[in-house]
Coordinates of C-alpha atoms in Angstrom, one line a residue:
X217 CA 22.1 -152.6 -139.2
X218 CA 25.8 -151.6 -138.8
X219 CA 26.4 -154.5 -136.4
X220 CA 24.6 -156.9 -138.8
X221 CA 26.8 -155.8 -141.6
X222 CA 29.9 -156.3 -139.6
X223 CA 28.7 -159.7 -138.4
X224 CA 28.1 -160.8 -142.1
X225 CA 31.6 -159.7 -142.9
X226 CA 33.0 -161.6 -140.0
X227 CA 31.0 -164.7 -141.1
X228 CA 32.4 -164.4 -144.6
X229 CA 35.9 -164.2 -143.3
X230 CA 35.3 -167.2 -141.0
X231 CA 34.0 -169.1 -144.0
X232 CA 37.2 -168.3 -145.9
X233 CA 39.2 -169.7 -143.0
X234 CA 37.1 -172.8 -143.0
X235 CA 37.5 -173.3 -146.8
X236 CA 41.2 -172.8 -146.4
X237 CA 41.4 -175.5 -143.7
X238 CA 39.3 -177.8 -145.8
X239 CA 41.5 -177.3 -148.9
X240 CA 44.9 -177.4 -147.3
X241 CA 44.4 -179.9 -144.5
X242 CA 41.2 -182.0 -144.9
X243 CA 41.3 -182.6 -148.7
X244 CA 45.0 -183.8 -148.8
X245 CA 44.2 -186.3 -146.0
X246 CA 41.1 -187.5 -148.0
X247 CA 43.1 -187.9 -151.2
X248 CA 45.8 -189.8 -149.4
X249 CA 43.2 -192.2 -147.9
X250 CA 41.7 -192.7 -151.4
X251 CA 45.1 -193.5 -152.8
X252 CA 45.7 -196.1 -150.0
X253 CA 42.4 -197.7 -150.9
X254 CA 43.3 -197.7 -154.6
X255 CA 46.4 -199.7 -153.8
X256 CA 44.2 -202.8 -153.1
X257 CA 42.3 -202.5 -156.4
X258 CA 43.6 -203.8 -159.7
X259 CA 44.2 -201.0 -162.2
X260 CA 45.1 -201.0 -165.9
X261 CA 48.2 -199.0 -165.2
X262 CA 49.5 -201.8 -162.9
X263 CA 49.1 -204.3 -165.8
X264 CA 50.6 -202.2 -168.5
X265 CA 53.3 -200.2 -166.6
X266 CA 53.1 -196.7 -165.2
X267 CA 56.0 -195.4 -167.3
X268 CA 54.5 -196.2 -170.7
X269 CA 52.0 -194.4 -172.9
X270 CA 48.8 -196.0 -174.2
X271 CA 47.8 -195.5 -177.8
X272 CA 44.5 -193.8 -178.4
X273 CA 41.6 -196.2 -179.1
X274 CA 39.9 -196.7 -182.4
X275 CA 36.2 -197.5 -182.4
X276 CA 35.7 -201.2 -183.2
X277 CA 39.4 -201.9 -182.5
X278 CA 41.2 -203.5 -179.5
X279 CA 41.6 -201.8 -176.2
X280 CA 44.5 -199.4 -175.6
X281 CA 47.8 -200.9 -176.4
X282 CA 50.7 -200.3 -174.0
X283 CA 53.9 -199.1 -175.6
X284 CA 56.2 -200.2 -172.7
X285 CA 55.6 -202.6 -169.8
X286 CA 56.9 -203.8 -166.5
X287 CA 56.4 -202.3 -163.1
X288 CA 58.1 -199.2 -161.7
X289 CA 60.3 -201.1 -159.3
X290 CA 61.6 -203.4 -162.2
X291 CA 62.0 -200.7 -164.8
X292 CA 63.0 -197.4 -163.0
X293 CA 66.4 -196.0 -163.9
X294 CA 68.1 -192.8 -163.1
X295 CA 67.4 -190.1 -165.6
X296 CA 70.9 -190.3 -167.1
X297 CA 70.7 -194.1 -167.4
X298 CA 67.2 -193.9 -169.1
X299 CA 68.6 -191.4 -171.6
X300 CA 71.4 -193.9 -172.6
X301 CA 68.8 -196.6 -173.5
X302 CA 68.5 -195.2 -177.0
X303 CA 70.5 -193.2 -179.6
X304 CA 69.6 -189.5 -179.6
X305 CA 69.7 -186.3 -181.6
X306 CA 70.4 -183.1 -179.7
X307 CA 68.0 -180.2 -179.3
X308 CA 69.7 -176.8 -178.9
X309 CA 68.4 -173.3 -178.9
X310 CA 68.6 -170.1 -176.8
X311 CA 65.5 -171.2 -174.8
X312 CA 65.7 -175.0 -174.6
X313 CA 68.2 -177.9 -174.8
X314 CA 67.8 -181.6 -174.6
X315 CA 67.5 -184.5 -177.1
X316 CA 65.0 -186.6 -179.2
X317 CA 65.1 -190.3 -178.8
X318 CA 65.6 -192.1 -182.1
X319 CA 63.9 -195.1 -180.5
X320 CA 60.3 -194.2 -181.0
X321 CA 61.1 -190.7 -182.1
X322 CA 59.9 -189.4 -178.8
X323 CA 60.5 -185.8 -177.6
X324 CA 61.4 -186.9 -174.0
X325 CA 64.4 -184.8 -172.9
X326 CA 64.0 -181.1 -172.5
X327 CA 65.4 -178.4 -170.2
X328 CA 64.5 -174.8 -170.1
X329 CA 67.7 -172.8 -170.3
X330 CA 66.5 -169.5 -168.9
X331 CA 64.9 -171.0 -165.8
X332 CA 66.6 -172.4 -162.8
X333 CA 65.3 -174.6 -159.9
X334 CA 66.3 -171.9 -157.3
X335 CA 67.2 -168.3 -157.3
X336 CA 70.9 -169.4 -157.4
X337 CA 72.0 -168.8 -161.0
X338 CA 74.3 -171.9 -160.7
X339 CA 71.4 -174.2 -159.8
X340 CA 70.2 -176.8 -162.4
X341 CA 68.0 -175.8 -165.3
X342 CA 64.3 -176.6 -165.0
X343 CA 63.8 -180.1 -166.4
X344 CA 60.4 -180.3 -168.2
X345 CA 60.5 -183.6 -170.1
X346 CA 62.1 -186.9 -169.1
X347 CA 62.2 -190.3 -170.7
X348 CA 60.2 -193.4 -169.9
X349 CA 61.7 -195.6 -167.1
X350 CA 63.2 -192.5 -165.4
X351 CA 61.9 -191.5 -162.0
X352 CA 59.5 -188.9 -163.4
X353 CA 58.6 -189.8 -167.0
X354 CA 57.1 -187.0 -169.1
X355 CA 57.2 -187.1 -172.8
X356 CA 55.4 -186.4 -176.1
X357 CA 54.8 -189.0 -178.8
X358 CA 53.3 -189.0 -182.3
X359 CA 52.3 -191.9 -184.4
X360 CA 49.6 -194.0 -186.0
X361 CA 47.0 -196.5 -184.9
X362 CA 46.0 -199.3 -187.4
X363 CA 42.5 -199.6 -188.6
X364 CA 40.4 -202.3 -186.8
X365 CA 40.9 -205.7 -188.3
X366 CA 44.2 -204.9 -190.1
X367 CA 47.7 -206.0 -189.3
X368 CA 49.6 -203.1 -190.7
X369 CA 53.1 -202.8 -189.3
X370 CA 53.4 -199.3 -187.8
X371 CA 56.1 -197.4 -185.9
X372 CA 55.9 -197.8 -182.1
X373 CA 57.8 -196.6 -179.1
X374 CA 60.4 -199.2 -179.8
X375 CA 60.9 -198.4 -183.5
X376 CA 64.5 -197.4 -184.5
X377 CA 64.1 -194.3 -186.7
X378 CA 67.0 -193.3 -188.9
X379 CA 68.2 -189.7 -189.4
X380 CA 67.7 -188.6 -193.0
X381 CA 68.8 -185.0 -192.5
X382 CA 70.0 -182.8 -189.7
X383 CA 72.7 -183.3 -187.1
X384 CA 70.8 -181.6 -184.4
X385 CA 67.5 -179.8 -184.0
X386 CA 67.8 -176.0 -183.8
X387 CA 65.6 -173.1 -184.9
X388 CA 67.6 -173.0 -188.1
X389 CA 68.1 -176.7 -188.8
X390 CA 65.1 -179.0 -188.7
X391 CA 65.5 -182.8 -188.2
X392 CA 64.2 -185.3 -190.6
X393 CA 63.7 -189.0 -189.6
X394 CA 62.6 -192.0 -191.7
X395 CA 61.5 -195.5 -191.1
X396 CA 60.6 -198.2 -193.6
X397 CA 58.2 -200.9 -192.4
X398 CA 59.5 -203.4 -195.1
X399 CA 55.9 -203.9 -196.4
X400 CA 55.6 -201.0 -198.8
X401 CA 55.1 -198.1 -196.3
X402 CA 57.8 -195.5 -195.6
X403 CA 57.2 -193.1 -192.8
X404 CA 58.9 -189.6 -192.9
X405 CA 58.9 -187.3 -190.0
X406 CA 60.3 -183.7 -190.0
X407 CA 60.6 -181.9 -186.7
X408 CA 61.3 -178.2 -186.5
X409 CA 61.6 -175.8 -183.6
X410 CA 61.0 -172.1 -183.4
X411 CA 63.0 -169.6 -181.3
X412 CA 61.0 -170.4 -178.2
X413 CA 59.0 -173.5 -177.2
X414 CA 57.0 -174.6 -180.3
X415 CA 57.8 -177.8 -182.1
X416 CA 56.2 -178.6 -185.5
X417 CA 55.9 -182.3 -186.4
X418 CA 55.2 -183.0 -190.1
X419 CA 54.4 -186.7 -190.6
X420 CA 54.2 -188.1 -194.2
X421 CA 53.2 -191.7 -195.1
X422 CA 54.5 -192.9 -198.4
X423 CA 52.5 -195.9 -199.7
X424 CA 54.6 -198.0 -202.2
X425 CA 52.4 -201.0 -201.8
X426 CA 49.7 -202.1 -204.2
X427 CA 46.8 -201.5 -201.9
X428 CA 45.3 -198.6 -200.0
X429 CA 46.1 -198.4 -196.3
X430 CA 44.0 -196.7 -193.6
X431 CA 45.6 -195.2 -190.6
X432 CA 44.6 -193.1 -187.6
X433 CA 47.3 -190.5 -186.8
X434 CA 47.6 -189.5 -183.1
X435 CA 49.6 -187.4 -180.7
X436 CA 50.0 -187.7 -176.9
X437 CA 51.7 -186.3 -173.9
X438 CA 52.2 -188.7 -171.0
X439 CA 53.3 -187.8 -167.5
X440 CA 53.9 -189.9 -164.3
X441 CA 53.5 -188.1 -161.0
X442 CA 52.2 -184.7 -160.0
X443 CA 54.3 -181.5 -159.8
X444 CA 56.1 -180.8 -156.5
X445 CA 54.1 -177.7 -155.8
X446 CA 51.4 -176.8 -153.2
X447 CA 47.9 -177.0 -154.6
X448 CA 45.8 -173.7 -154.3
X449 CA 42.2 -173.3 -155.0
X450 CA 42.6 -170.3 -157.3
X451 CA 45.3 -172.1 -159.4
X452 CA 44.6 -174.8 -162.0
X453 CA 47.1 -177.5 -162.5
X454 CA 46.3 -180.7 -164.5
X455 CA 44.6 -181.4 -167.8
X456 CA 43.8 -178.3 -169.9
X457 CA 42.2 -177.9 -173.4
X458 CA 40.5 -175.3 -175.5
X459 CA 38.2 -176.4 -178.3
X460 CA 36.4 -174.2 -180.8
X461 CA 33.1 -176.1 -180.6
X462 CA 33.2 -177.6 -177.1
X463 CA 34.9 -174.8 -175.2
X464 CA 37.3 -175.3 -172.3
X465 CA 38.2 -178.5 -170.6
X466 CA 40.1 -178.1 -167.3
X467 CA 40.6 -181.1 -164.9
X468 CA 42.8 -180.9 -161.9
X469 CA 45.1 -183.7 -161.1
X470 CA 43.2 -185.1 -158.2
X471 CA 39.9 -184.9 -160.0
X472 CA 41.3 -186.6 -163.1
X473 CA 42.3 -189.7 -161.0
X474 CA 39.0 -189.7 -159.2
X475 CA 36.6 -189.0 -162.0
X476 CA 38.1 -191.1 -164.8
X477 CA 38.6 -190.5 -168.5
X478 CA 36.9 -187.7 -170.5
X479 CA 36.6 -187.4 -174.3
X480 CA 36.0 -184.4 -176.5
X481 CA 35.4 -184.3 -180.3
X482 CA 36.3 -181.3 -182.3
X483 CA 38.1 -180.0 -185.4
X484 CA 40.1 -177.1 -183.9
X485 CA 41.8 -176.5 -180.6
X486 CA 44.6 -177.8 -178.4
X487 CA 45.0 -180.0 -175.3
X488 CA 47.7 -180.9 -172.8
X489 CA 49.0 -180.8 -169.2
X490 CA 49.7 -177.6 -167.3
X491 CA 51.5 -176.7 -164.1
X492 CA 51.8 -173.3 -162.5
X493 CA 54.6 -172.1 -164.7
X494 CA 55.2 -174.8 -167.3
X495 CA 53.0 -176.7 -169.8
X496 CA 52.9 -179.2 -172.7
X497 CA 50.2 -178.7 -175.3
X498 CA 49.3 -180.7 -178.4
X499 CA 48.0 -178.6 -181.3
X500 CA 46.2 -180.8 -183.9
X501 CA 46.0 -179.6 -187.5
X502 CA 43.1 -177.0 -187.7
X503 CA 40.2 -178.2 -189.8
X504 CA 40.9 -181.9 -189.4
X505 CA 38.4 -183.7 -187.1
X506 CA 39.9 -185.3 -184.0
X507 CA 38.9 -187.0 -180.8
X508 CA 40.7 -185.7 -177.7
X509 CA 41.1 -187.9 -174.6
X510 CA 42.1 -187.1 -171.0
X511 CA 42.9 -190.1 -168.8
X512 CA 44.5 -190.6 -165.4
X513 CA 45.3 -193.8 -163.6
X514 CA 46.4 -194.4 -160.0
X515 CA 49.8 -196.0 -159.6
X516 CA 50.8 -199.3 -158.2
X517 CA 51.5 -197.6 -154.8
X518 CA 49.5 -194.9 -153.0
X519 CA 52.2 -192.3 -153.7
X520 CA 50.7 -189.6 -156.0
X521 CA 54.1 -189.5 -157.7
X522 CA 53.2 -192.9 -159.3
X523 CA 49.9 -191.7 -160.8
X524 CA 49.9 -191.5 -164.6
X525 CA 48.3 -188.7 -166.7
X526 CA 47.9 -188.8 -170.4
X527 CA 46.3 -186.3 -172.8
X528 CA 46.0 -187.5 -176.4
X529 CA 44.2 -186.9 -179.6
X530 CA 43.4 -189.2 -182.6
X531 CA 42.4 -188.0 -186.1
X532 CA 39.7 -189.5 -188.1
X533 CA 40.8 -192.2 -190.6
X534 CA 43.5 -191.3 -193.1
X535 CA 43.5 -193.4 -196.2
X536 CA 46.6 -193.4 -198.4
X537 CA 46.1 -194.7 -201.9
X538 CA 48.7 -197.0 -203.6
X539 CA 51.7 -195.1 -204.9
X540 CA 50.8 -191.9 -203.2
X541 CA 51.5 -190.1 -199.9
X542 CA 49.6 -188.2 -197.2
X543 CA 50.9 -185.7 -194.7
X544 CA 49.6 -184.5 -191.3
X545 CA 51.0 -181.5 -189.5
X546 CA 50.9 -181.2 -185.7
X547 CA 52.5 -178.8 -183.2
X548 CA 53.7 -179.3 -179.7
X549 CA 54.2 -176.6 -177.1
X550 CA 56.7 -177.5 -174.4
X551 CA 58.0 -174.7 -172.2
X552 CA 57.4 -171.8 -169.9
X553 CA 54.1 -170.0 -169.9
X554 CA 55.5 -166.6 -170.7
X555 CA 52.6 -164.3 -171.6
X556 CA 54.3 -162.5 -174.5
X557 CA 55.3 -165.8 -176.1
X558 CA 51.9 -167.4 -175.5
X559 CA 50.2 -164.4 -177.1
X560 CA 52.4 -164.8 -180.2
X561 CA 51.3 -168.3 -180.7
X562 CA 47.6 -167.2 -180.4
X563 CA 48.3 -164.6 -183.1
X564 CA 49.8 -167.4 -185.2
X565 CA 46.4 -169.1 -185.3
X566 CA 46.4 -171.4 -182.3
X567 CA 42.8 -171.1 -181.0
X568 CA 42.6 -169.2 -177.7
X569 CA 46.1 -170.2 -176.7
X570 CA 46.4 -167.3 -174.4
X571 CA 44.2 -169.2 -172.0
X572 CA 47.0 -171.7 -171.4
X573 CA 47.8 -169.3 -168.6
X574 CA 45.3 -169.6 -165.8
X575 CA 43.9 -166.0 -165.9
X576 CA 40.8 -167.1 -164.0
X577 CA 37.1 -166.2 -164.3
X578 CA 37.9 -162.5 -164.9
X579 CA 40.4 -163.2 -167.6
X580 CA 39.1 -160.2 -169.6
X581 CA 40.3 -158.1 -166.6
X582 CA 43.3 -160.2 -165.5
X583 CA 45.2 -160.0 -168.8
X584 CA 45.1 -156.2 -169.2
X585 CA 46.2 -155.9 -165.5
X586 CA 49.2 -158.2 -166.2
X587 CA 50.1 -156.2 -169.3
X588 CA 50.1 -153.0 -167.3
X589 CA 52.3 -154.5 -164.5
X590 CA 54.7 -156.0 -167.0
X591 CA 55.0 -152.7 -168.8
X592 CA 55.7 -150.8 -165.6
X593 CA 58.2 -153.5 -164.5
X594 CA 60.1 -153.1 -167.7
X595 CA 60.3 -149.3 -167.1
X596 CA 61.3 -149.4 -163.4
X597 CA 63.3 -152.6 -163.5
X598 CA 61.6 -154.2 -160.6
X599 CA 58.5 -156.3 -160.5
X600 CA 57.9 -155.6 -156.8
X601 CA 57.9 -151.8 -157.4
X602 CA 55.6 -152.4 -160.3
X603 CA 53.2 -154.1 -157.9
X604 CA 53.2 -151.1 -155.6
X605 CA 52.7 -148.6 -158.5
X606 CA 49.8 -150.6 -160.1
X607 CA 48.1 -150.8 -156.7
X608 CA 48.3 -147.0 -156.3
X609 CA 46.9 -146.6 -159.8
X610 CA 44.0 -148.8 -159.0
X611 CA 43.4 -146.9 -155.8
X612 CA 43.4 -143.7 -157.8
X613 CA 41.0 -145.1 -160.4
X614 CA 38.6 -146.2 -157.7
X615 CA 39.1 -143.1 -155.5
X616 CA 35.6 -141.7 -156.0
X617 CA 33.9 -145.0 -155.2
X618 CA 36.1 -145.6 -152.2
X619 CA 35.3 -142.1 -151.0
X620 CA 31.6 -142.8 -151.1
X621 CA 32.2 -146.0 -149.1
X622 CA 34.4 -144.4 -146.5
X623 CA 32.2 -141.3 -146.2
X624 CA 29.2 -143.6 -145.5
X625 CA 31.2 -145.5 -143.0
X626 CA 32.3 -142.3 -141.3
X627 CA 28.7 -141.1 -141.1
X628 CA 27.6 -144.4 -139.6
X629 CA 30.4 -144.1 -137.1
X630 CA 29.2 -140.6 -136.0
X631 CA 25.7 -142.1 -135.5
X632 CA 27.1 -144.9 -133.4
X633 CA 26.5 -143.3 -130.0
X634 CA 22.9 -142.4 -130.9
X635 CA 22.3 -145.9 -132.2
X636 CA 23.6 -147.4 -129.0
X637 CA 21.3 -145.1 -127.0
X638 CA 18.3 -146.3 -129.1
X639 CA 19.3 -149.9 -128.5
X640 CA 19.5 -149.3 -124.8
X641 CA 16.2 -147.5 -124.6
X642 CA 14.3 -150.1 -126.7
X643 CA 16.3 -153.2 -125.7
X644 CA 13.2 -155.2 -125.1
X645 CA 11.4 -154.1 -128.3
X646 CA 13.4 -155.1 -131.4
X647 CA 10.8 -153.9 -133.8
X648 CA 10.7 -150.4 -132.3
X649 CA 14.5 -150.5 -132.1
X650 CA 14.8 -151.1 -135.9
X651 CA 12.1 -148.4 -136.6
X652 CA 14.0 -145.8 -134.6
X653 CA 17.3 -146.6 -136.3
X654 CA 15.8 -146.4 -139.7
X655 CA 14.2 -143.1 -138.8
X656 CA 17.6 -141.9 -137.7
X657 CA 19.1 -143.0 -141.1
X658 CA 16.4 -141.1 -142.9
X659 CA 16.8 -138.0 -140.8
X660 CA 20.6 -137.9 -141.2
X661 CA 20.4 -138.9 -144.8
X662 CA 22.6 -142.0 -144.3
X663 CA 22.3 -145.1 -146.5
X664 CA 24.0 -148.0 -144.8
X665 CA 24.2 -150.0 -148.1
X666 CA 26.1 -147.2 -149.8
X667 CA 29.2 -148.2 -147.9
X668 CA 29.1 -151.7 -149.3
X669 CA 28.2 -151.3 -153.0
X670 CA 31.4 -149.4 -154.1
X671 CA 33.5 -152.0 -152.5
X672 CA 31.6 -154.8 -154.3
X673 CA 32.3 -153.1 -157.6
X674 CA 36.0 -153.2 -156.9
X675 CA 36.2 -156.8 -156.0
X676 CA 36.6 -158.3 -159.6
X677 CA 39.4 -155.9 -160.4
X678 CA 41.4 -156.5 -157.2
X679 CA 40.9 -160.2 -157.5
X680 CA 42.3 -160.0 -161.0
X681 CA 45.4 -158.2 -159.6
X682 CA 45.7 -160.9 -157.0
X683 CA 45.4 -163.6 -159.7
X684 CA 48.1 -162.0 -161.8
X685 CA 50.6 -161.9 -158.9
X686 CA 49.9 -165.5 -158.1
X687 CA 50.1 -167.3 -161.5
X688 CA 52.5 -165.3 -163.8
X689 CA 56.0 -166.7 -164.4
X690 CA 57.3 -163.2 -164.7
X691 CA 57.2 -162.9 -160.9
X692 CA 59.1 -166.2 -160.4
X693 CA 62.6 -165.5 -158.9
X694 CA 62.0 -161.8 -159.3
X695 CA 63.7 -159.9 -156.4
X696 CA 62.3 -157.1 -154.4
X697 CA 64.5 -155.4 -151.8
X698 CA 66.4 -156.6 -148.7
X699 CA 65.7 -160.3 -147.9
X700 CA 63.1 -160.9 -150.6
X701 CA 65.0 -162.5 -153.5
X702 CA 61.9 -164.3 -155.0
X703 CA 58.5 -162.6 -155.1
X704 CA 56.9 -166.0 -155.9
X705 CA 58.2 -167.7 -152.8
X706 CA 57.1 -167.1 -149.1
X707 CA 59.0 -164.7 -146.9
X708 CA 62.0 -166.8 -145.8
X709 CA 62.3 -165.1 -142.4
X710 CA 60.5 -165.9 -139.2
X711 CA 59.9 -164.1 -135.9
X712 CA 60.4 -167.3 -134.0
X713 CA 64.1 -167.2 -134.5
X714 CA 64.2 -163.4 -134.4
X715 CA 64.6 -163.2 -138.2
X716 CA 67.8 -165.3 -138.2
X717 CA 69.5 -164.0 -135.1
X718 CA 68.9 -167.3 -133.4
X719 CA 70.6 -170.3 -135.2
X720 CA 67.4 -172.4 -135.2
X721 CA 65.0 -173.2 -138.0
X722 CA 61.4 -173.6 -136.7
X723 CA 58.8 -175.9 -138.3
X724 CA 56.9 -174.8 -141.3
X725 CA 53.8 -173.6 -139.5
X726 CA 56.0 -171.2 -137.4
X727 CA 57.6 -169.6 -140.5
X728 CA 55.9 -166.2 -139.9
X729 CA 58.1 -163.7 -141.8
X730 CA 58.4 -159.9 -141.4
X731 CA 56.1 -159.2 -144.4
X732 CA 53.3 -161.3 -143.1
X733 CA 53.6 -159.5 -139.8
X734 CA 53.5 -156.2 -141.6
X735 CA 50.4 -157.4 -143.5
X736 CA 48.7 -158.5 -140.2
X737 CA 49.4 -155.2 -138.6
X738 CA 48.0 -153.2 -141.5
X739 CA 44.9 -155.4 -141.4
X740 CA 44.6 -154.7 -137.7
X741 CA 44.8 -151.0 -138.3
X742 CA 42.2 -151.0 -141.0
X743 CA 39.8 -152.9 -138.8
X744 CA 40.4 -150.6 -135.8
X745 CA 39.6 -147.6 -137.9
X746 CA 36.0 -148.5 -137.1
X747 CA 34.3 -149.0 -133.7
X748 CA 34.1 -152.5 -132.4
X749 CA 30.7 -154.3 -132.8
X750 CA 28.5 -154.3 -129.8
X751 CA 28.3 -158.1 -129.8
X752 CA 31.1 -159.7 -127.8
X753 CA 31.4 -162.6 -130.1
X754 CA 31.8 -160.4 -133.1
X755 CA 34.5 -158.4 -131.2
X756 CA 36.4 -161.6 -130.6
X757 CA 36.2 -162.6 -134.3
X758 CA 37.4 -159.3 -135.5
X759 CA 40.2 -159.2 -132.8
X760 CA 41.6 -162.6 -133.9
X761 CA 41.1 -162.2 -137.7
X762 CA 44.4 -160.4 -138.4
X763 CA 46.3 -163.1 -136.4
X764 CA 44.6 -165.8 -138.4
X765 CA 45.3 -164.2 -141.7
X766 CA 48.9 -163.6 -140.7
X767 CA 49.4 -167.3 -140.2
X768 CA 47.4 -168.2 -143.3
X769 CA 49.3 -165.8 -145.7
X770 CA 52.7 -166.6 -144.2
X771 CA 53.0 -169.5 -146.7
X772 CA 51.8 -167.4 -149.7
X773 CA 54.2 -165.8 -152.2
X774 CA 55.9 -162.7 -150.8
X775 CA 54.6 -160.7 -153.8
X776 CA 51.0 -161.3 -152.8
X777 CA 51.7 -160.5 -149.1
X778 CA 53.5 -157.2 -150.1
X779 CA 50.6 -156.3 -152.3
X780 CA 48.1 -157.0 -149.5
X781 CA 50.1 -155.0 -146.9
X782 CA 50.5 -152.1 -149.3
X783 CA 46.8 -152.1 -150.3
X784 CA 45.8 -152.2 -146.6
X785 CA 48.1 -149.2 -145.9
X786 CA 46.6 -147.1 -148.7
X787 CA 43.1 -148.0 -147.6
X788 CA 43.9 -147.0 -144.0
X789 CA 45.4 -143.7 -145.1
X790 CA 42.5 -142.9 -147.4
X791 CA 39.9 -143.8 -144.7
X792 CA 41.8 -141.7 -142.1
X793 CA 41.8 -138.6 -144.3
X794 CA 38.1 -138.9 -145.0
X795 CA 37.4 -139.5 -141.3
X796 CA 39.3 -136.4 -140.3
X797 CA 37.4 -134.4 -142.9
X798 CA 34.1 -135.7 -141.5
X799 CA 35.2 -134.8 -138.0
X800 CA 35.2 -138.4 -136.8
X801 CA 37.8 -139.5 -134.3
X802 CA 40.2 -142.1 -135.5
X803 CA 39.9 -145.0 -133.1
X804 CA 42.5 -147.7 -133.3
X805 CA 43.7 -148.8 -129.9
X806 CA 40.6 -147.6 -128.1
X807 CA 38.7 -150.6 -129.4
X808 CA 41.1 -152.9 -127.5
X809 CA 40.1 -151.2 -124.2
X810 CA 43.3 -149.2 -123.9
X811 CA 41.3 -146.0 -123.7
X812 CA 39.6 -147.2 -120.6
X813 CA 43.0 -148.2 -119.0
X814 CA 44.3 -144.7 -119.8
X815 CA 41.1 -143.1 -118.5
X816 CA 41.5 -145.0 -115.2
X817 CA 45.1 -144.0 -114.9
X818 CA 44.2 -140.4 -115.5
X819 CA 41.5 -140.5 -112.9
X820 CA 43.9 -142.0 -110.5
X821 CA 46.4 -139.3 -111.1
X822 CA 43.8 -136.7 -110.2
X823 CA 43.3 -138.2 -106.8
X824 CA 45.1 -136.6 -103.9

């Protein structure tokens, strides 16, 4: 039974390795091949231009209308050149800076002032939004779609808006824009910004004509290209939305391109595009029915950086009577996914906005875990120390359960010699062998399952901690000690150049830093606390597992590797104490056969 349990564990770990290989190696190759195939197929984005946005469709009306055209090669400019294509009004606050294009009234130039591209404080600010025709267009747009069968002149991405009030957009000074279509409709837009990342867009249509007009207000965020980050199975990047009636919509970048458009109808919620640390989210006016739309299109080349992603919503028809006006209020989040700030927006009435951060399946555990780490980090002044402390607290909370598990394992280990004797005596009778072993369990009052159940109960909590360390922006560029200047980045050292002593930078797959080596060693120790399985194949799997995990985790954020190493260390110490209390010898190197080598040497020394 013990060997079977160990074998199942080994199989599970082997499956994890296989899944990792599939995700990090096979899947990217398949996606690249699909992109090459897509190059030969005509796509709508090739006809309309990958840098433009498409207006949401109205039932009974024409197909989506492109707001800018031409191909990437013909239209692409540098970011600075693209910004100069239209007059602009500056955005300025403690958190963000940038500008709003008066051509189309797009929010298409935004930097995050408190976040840098690297740990160097002089490196450039994070650029979140960029204008159309730049190398990585990413922008937000609000406007109107005409009713089917009408020829109402409406503002578009080329419309020259005029500034009615405000020299720049700040948290204290909103910006008011106006545009007259010359046919009796005057469009007013007031944009305000809070102290963080939330824009409020108030659109008013003033109807001075002699007839009622029907419009469909909309909002969209459009992005060309995927983020320059490594995709991980436990992290969601791509389309995201939370709707009061229809629940969550989460579509990863690759799936969005492969599966096509998706539509959701609701009257409360939000939608947008999320990356690991940054996001844009449209928040329609609560209580007003809308149709949300998620669409992705491959680019004119197989490069994923030319794929275009758009999340948009369109309200139901808005009819403005003659000599009257109508107003629609929308909000736009564009910024860093800081938990405290996101929670504030949820408290302000944005439905389940806290789930903009990818807390995972166990979000009800993950969020409290993060709050605890964040609180400790503020007290001790170091996020890495907070990781170590919270791990100790979890170990203390689960100490009784872990004790039962380790005590059961220790008892099983004490029975190992007798179990081996039974197997040897009844090696040709498997049925009798199992009966004798079960009788031994009953006689010694040992439950082999008791060692597993306490560990299973702890899995959701420790996975939640793992998730927190992986996705939270608070760990980004947070230093630890020594050579770890960014807990969200891999250990920058490698044993293959003697940790920097040799002036040579090995390839990425040989970047095995000191912390991954420490983690591998602690994993090796925890495995060797138990006797090796009797089956030679199982022995080989267990022997190589720490090596495999060392290479796999070398590319993971240092904070995760430190947590894993520290957790292994505490587990080994706890198990060692319990084994000593149970009178069970602690075997580490004996499982490698060193005990036999030493025994032979000792026997040789006794010879005359």
